[in-house]
mmCIF file of C-alpha atoms in Angstrom:
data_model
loop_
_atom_site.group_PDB
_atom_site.id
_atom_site.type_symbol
_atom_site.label_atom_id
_atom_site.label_comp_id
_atom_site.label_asym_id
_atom_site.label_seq_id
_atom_site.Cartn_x
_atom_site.Cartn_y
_atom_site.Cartn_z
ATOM 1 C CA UNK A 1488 50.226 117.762 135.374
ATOM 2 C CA UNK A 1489 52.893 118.949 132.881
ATOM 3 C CA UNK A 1490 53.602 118.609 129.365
ATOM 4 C CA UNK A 1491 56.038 115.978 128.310
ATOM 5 C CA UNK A 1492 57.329 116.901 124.391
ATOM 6 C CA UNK A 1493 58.083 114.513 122.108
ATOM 7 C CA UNK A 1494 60.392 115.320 119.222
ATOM 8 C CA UNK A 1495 62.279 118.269 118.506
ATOM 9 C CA UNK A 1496 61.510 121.389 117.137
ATOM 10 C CA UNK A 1497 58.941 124.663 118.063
ATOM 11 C CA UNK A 1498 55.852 122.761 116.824
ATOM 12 C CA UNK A 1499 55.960 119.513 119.785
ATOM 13 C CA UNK A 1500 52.665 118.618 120.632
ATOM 14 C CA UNK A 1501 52.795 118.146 124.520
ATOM 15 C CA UNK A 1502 51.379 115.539 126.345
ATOM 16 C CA UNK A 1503 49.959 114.886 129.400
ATOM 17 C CA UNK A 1504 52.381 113.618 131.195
ATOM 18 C CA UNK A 1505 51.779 109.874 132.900
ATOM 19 C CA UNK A 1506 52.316 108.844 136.644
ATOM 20 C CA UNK A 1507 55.533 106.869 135.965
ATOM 21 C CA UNK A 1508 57.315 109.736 133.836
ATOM 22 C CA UNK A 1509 56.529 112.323 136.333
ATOM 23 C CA UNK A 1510 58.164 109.710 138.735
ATOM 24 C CA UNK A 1511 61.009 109.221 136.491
ATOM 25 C CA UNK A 1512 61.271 112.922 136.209
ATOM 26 C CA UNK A 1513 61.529 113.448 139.504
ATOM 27 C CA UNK A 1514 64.083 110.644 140.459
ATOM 28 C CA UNK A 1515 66.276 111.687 138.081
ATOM 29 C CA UNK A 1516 66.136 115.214 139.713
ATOM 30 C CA UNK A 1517 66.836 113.885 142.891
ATOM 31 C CA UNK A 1518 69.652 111.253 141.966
ATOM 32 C CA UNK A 1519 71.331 114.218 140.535
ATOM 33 C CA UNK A 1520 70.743 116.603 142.973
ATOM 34 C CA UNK A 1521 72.702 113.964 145.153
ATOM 35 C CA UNK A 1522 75.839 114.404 143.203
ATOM 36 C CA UNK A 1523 74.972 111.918 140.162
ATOM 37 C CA UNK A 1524 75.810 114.130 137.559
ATOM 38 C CA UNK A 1525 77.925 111.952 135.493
ATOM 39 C CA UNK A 1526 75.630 109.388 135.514
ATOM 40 C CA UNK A 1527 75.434 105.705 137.609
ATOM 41 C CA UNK A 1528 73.764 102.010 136.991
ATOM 42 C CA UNK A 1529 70.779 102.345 138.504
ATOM 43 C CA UNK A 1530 69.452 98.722 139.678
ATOM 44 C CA UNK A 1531 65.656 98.532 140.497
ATOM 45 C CA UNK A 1532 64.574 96.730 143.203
ATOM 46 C CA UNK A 1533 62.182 93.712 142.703
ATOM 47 C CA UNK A 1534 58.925 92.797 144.894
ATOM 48 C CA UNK A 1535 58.984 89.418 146.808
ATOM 49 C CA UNK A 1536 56.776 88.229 143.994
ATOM 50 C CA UNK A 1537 59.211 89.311 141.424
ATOM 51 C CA UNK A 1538 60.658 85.355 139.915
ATOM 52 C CA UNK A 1539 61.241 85.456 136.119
ATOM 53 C CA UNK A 1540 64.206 87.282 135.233
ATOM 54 C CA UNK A 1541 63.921 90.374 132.046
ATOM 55 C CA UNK A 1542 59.775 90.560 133.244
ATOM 56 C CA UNK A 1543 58.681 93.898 134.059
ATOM 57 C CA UNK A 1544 57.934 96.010 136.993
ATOM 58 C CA UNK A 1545 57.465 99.292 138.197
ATOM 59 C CA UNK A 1546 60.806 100.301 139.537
ATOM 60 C CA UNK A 1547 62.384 98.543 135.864
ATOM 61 C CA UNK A 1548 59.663 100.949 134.101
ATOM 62 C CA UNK A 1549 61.075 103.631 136.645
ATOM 63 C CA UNK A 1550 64.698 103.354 135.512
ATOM 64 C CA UNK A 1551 64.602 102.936 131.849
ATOM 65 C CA UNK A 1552 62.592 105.973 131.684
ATOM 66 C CA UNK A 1553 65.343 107.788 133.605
ATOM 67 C CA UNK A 1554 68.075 106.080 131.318
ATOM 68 C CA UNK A 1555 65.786 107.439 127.984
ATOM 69 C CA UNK A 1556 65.865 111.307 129.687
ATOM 70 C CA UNK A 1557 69.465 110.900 130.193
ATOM 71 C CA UNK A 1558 71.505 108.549 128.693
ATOM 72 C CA UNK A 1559 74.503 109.420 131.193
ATOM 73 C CA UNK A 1560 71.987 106.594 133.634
ATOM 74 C CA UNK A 1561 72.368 102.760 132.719
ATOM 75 C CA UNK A 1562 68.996 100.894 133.824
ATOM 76 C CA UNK A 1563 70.293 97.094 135.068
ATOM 77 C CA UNK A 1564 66.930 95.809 135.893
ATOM 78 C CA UNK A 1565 68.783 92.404 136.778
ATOM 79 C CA UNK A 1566 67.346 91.316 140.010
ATOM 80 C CA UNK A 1567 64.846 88.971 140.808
ATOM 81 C CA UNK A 1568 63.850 85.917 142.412
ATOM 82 C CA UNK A 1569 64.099 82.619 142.812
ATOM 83 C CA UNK A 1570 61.141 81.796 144.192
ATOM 84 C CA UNK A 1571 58.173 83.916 145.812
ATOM 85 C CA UNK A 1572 58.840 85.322 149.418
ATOM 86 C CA UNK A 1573 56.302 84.956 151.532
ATOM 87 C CA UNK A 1574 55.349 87.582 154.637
ATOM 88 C CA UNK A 1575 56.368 86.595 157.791
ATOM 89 C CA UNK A 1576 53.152 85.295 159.440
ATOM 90 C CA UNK A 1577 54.214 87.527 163.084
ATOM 91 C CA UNK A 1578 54.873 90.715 161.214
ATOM 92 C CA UNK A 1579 53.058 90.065 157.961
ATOM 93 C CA UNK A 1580 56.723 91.667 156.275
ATOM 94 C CA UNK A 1581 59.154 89.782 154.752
ATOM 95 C CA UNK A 1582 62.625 89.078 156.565
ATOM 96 C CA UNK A 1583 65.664 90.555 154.763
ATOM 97 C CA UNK A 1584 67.277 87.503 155.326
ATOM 98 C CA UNK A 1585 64.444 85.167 153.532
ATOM 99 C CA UNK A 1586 65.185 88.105 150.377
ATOM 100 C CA UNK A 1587 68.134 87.740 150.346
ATOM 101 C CA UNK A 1588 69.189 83.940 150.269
ATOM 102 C CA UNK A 1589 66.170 84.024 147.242
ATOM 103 C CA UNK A 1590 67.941 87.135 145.372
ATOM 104 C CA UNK A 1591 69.244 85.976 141.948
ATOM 105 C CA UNK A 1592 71.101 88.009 139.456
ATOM 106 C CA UNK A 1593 70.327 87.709 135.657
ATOM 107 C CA UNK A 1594 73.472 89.306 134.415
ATOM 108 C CA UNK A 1595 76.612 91.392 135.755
ATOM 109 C CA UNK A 1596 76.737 94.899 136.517
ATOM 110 C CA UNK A 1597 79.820 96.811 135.307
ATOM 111 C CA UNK A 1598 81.987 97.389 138.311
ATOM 112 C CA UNK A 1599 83.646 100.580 137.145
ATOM 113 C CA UNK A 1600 80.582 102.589 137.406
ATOM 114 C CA UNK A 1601 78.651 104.087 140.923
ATOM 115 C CA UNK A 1602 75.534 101.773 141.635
ATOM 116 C CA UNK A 1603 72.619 103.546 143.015
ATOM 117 C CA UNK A 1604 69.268 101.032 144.006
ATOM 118 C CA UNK A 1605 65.921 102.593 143.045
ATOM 119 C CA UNK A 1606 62.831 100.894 144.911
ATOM 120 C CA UNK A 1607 59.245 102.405 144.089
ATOM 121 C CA UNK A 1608 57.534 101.497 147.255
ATOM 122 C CA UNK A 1609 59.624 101.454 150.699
ATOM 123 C CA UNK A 1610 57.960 100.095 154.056
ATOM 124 C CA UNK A 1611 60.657 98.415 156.031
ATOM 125 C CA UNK A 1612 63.748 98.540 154.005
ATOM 126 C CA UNK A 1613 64.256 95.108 153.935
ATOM 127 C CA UNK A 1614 64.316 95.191 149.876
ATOM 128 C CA UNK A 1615 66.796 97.893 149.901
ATOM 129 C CA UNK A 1616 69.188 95.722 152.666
ATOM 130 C CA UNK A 1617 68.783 92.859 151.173
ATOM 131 C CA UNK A 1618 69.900 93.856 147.800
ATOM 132 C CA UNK A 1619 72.624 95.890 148.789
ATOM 133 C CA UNK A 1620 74.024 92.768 150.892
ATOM 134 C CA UNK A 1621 73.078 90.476 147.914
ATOM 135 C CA UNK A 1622 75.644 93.161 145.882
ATOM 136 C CA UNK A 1623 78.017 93.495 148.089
ATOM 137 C CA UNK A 1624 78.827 89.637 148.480
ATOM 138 C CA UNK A 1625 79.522 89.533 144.754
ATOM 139 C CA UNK A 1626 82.069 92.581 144.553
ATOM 140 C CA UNK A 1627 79.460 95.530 143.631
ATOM 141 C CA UNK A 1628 79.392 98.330 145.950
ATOM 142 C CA UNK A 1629 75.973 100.394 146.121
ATOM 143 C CA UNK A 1630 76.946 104.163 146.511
ATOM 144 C CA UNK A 1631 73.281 105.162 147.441
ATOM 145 C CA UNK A 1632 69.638 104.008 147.346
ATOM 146 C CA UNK A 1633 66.333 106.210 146.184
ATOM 147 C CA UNK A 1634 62.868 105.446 146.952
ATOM 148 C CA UNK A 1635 60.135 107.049 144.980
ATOM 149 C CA UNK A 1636 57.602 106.670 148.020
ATOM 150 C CA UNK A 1637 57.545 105.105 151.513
ATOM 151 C CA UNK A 1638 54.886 103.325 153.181
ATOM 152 C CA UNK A 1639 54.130 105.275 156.602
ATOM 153 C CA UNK A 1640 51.126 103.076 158.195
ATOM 154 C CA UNK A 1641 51.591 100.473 160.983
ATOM 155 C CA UNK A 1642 55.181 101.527 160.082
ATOM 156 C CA UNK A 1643 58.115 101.965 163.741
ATOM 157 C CA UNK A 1644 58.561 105.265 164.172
ATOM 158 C CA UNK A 1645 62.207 104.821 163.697
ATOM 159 C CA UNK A 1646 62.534 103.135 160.246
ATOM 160 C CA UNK A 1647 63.773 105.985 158.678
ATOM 161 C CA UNK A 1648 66.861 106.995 160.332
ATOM 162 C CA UNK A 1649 68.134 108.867 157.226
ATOM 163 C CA UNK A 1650 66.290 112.501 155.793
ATOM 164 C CA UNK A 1651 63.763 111.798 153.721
ATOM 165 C CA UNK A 1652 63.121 114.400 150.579
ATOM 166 C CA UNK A 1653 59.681 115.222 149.929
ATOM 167 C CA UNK A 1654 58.752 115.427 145.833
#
C-alpha cells in the first residue's frame, strides 16, 4: 500500500491508504490518461438494488473521492431506482431492458460538460447500456464509460469487445 497525505506542508503524517482511495486513485489516472484532462461529470452507476435516491454506494464513494483529488471532476451520483431489479431466473443477470425502464434520475446533469459513467463491478454490461440509453433519451450524451473491475466467471467469452486496461 501507499501513503495518502493529508494536509500540506513537509511534516504530513501518511496514511495507509484504503481500498476505495487507491481505487479512486487509480480511476482518476485512467480517466485522464483517456484524454480527461480538463475534467468531466462523472455519473456512477447504481446496483439493481440501488432505490432511494442521494443513498450511498460504492461507485458514488468512487467518484466523490476522484472529484476531492481533482476538483476539475464533478461527481453526479444521480441515478437510481425505482424499484429493485430482479435477476432473470434463465440467466440469473438482469436484462438491460428491465434496468432501464426502472432507471430514475434525481436531478439534471449539466449538458455542457463530457459525461463519463464509472461502474465498480462490470459482469455483463447491462448497467453500463442501460444507463447510457437511459441518458441518451433525455439529451445527455456519455463520451466514455470506466469500470474499476470486471467479473470474468461464467462470463461469454466475447463480452468485452473493447481493450480492457489492467491497474
Amino acid at each position: 500500500m501507499t501513503g495518502f497525505g493529508i494536509g500540506l506542508g513537509s511534516n504530513v503524517t501518511a496514511r495507509p491508504e484504503t481500498p476505495l482511495m487507491l481505487a479512486a486513485r487509480l480511476m482518476l489516472r485512467a480517466i485522464r490518461a483517456a484524454g480527461y484532462e480538463e475534467g468531466a461529470t462523472i455519473v456512477p452507476v447504481p446496483s439493481g438494488t440501488h432505490t432511494r435516491p442521494g443513498s450511498d454506494f460504492v461507485g458514488g464513494r468512487i467518484a466523490r473521492v476522484i472529484e476531492i483529488r481533482d476538483p476539475n471532476f464533478a461527481s453526479a451520483p444521480l441515478l437510481h431506482f425505482a424499484r429493485s431489479v430482479p435477476r432473470t431466473t434463465a440467466g440469473r443477470r438482469r436484462t438491460e431492458t428491465a434496468l432501464r425502464v426502472n432507471l430514475r434520475a434525481s436531478a439534471v446533469i449539466p449538458s455542457k460538460r463530457r459525461v463519463i459513467l464509472l461502474d465498480d463491478v462490470m459482469t455483463t454490461g447491462a448497467h453500463l447500456r442501460a444507463a447510457a440509453g437511459f441518458l441518451a433519451e433525455r439529451g445527455i450524451r456519455v463520451d466514455d464509460a470506466f469500470v474499476v473491475a470486471r467479473q470474468a466467471v461464467n462470463c461469454p467469452e466475447n463480452m468485452f469487445n473493447v481493450p480492457v486496461l489492467d491497474l
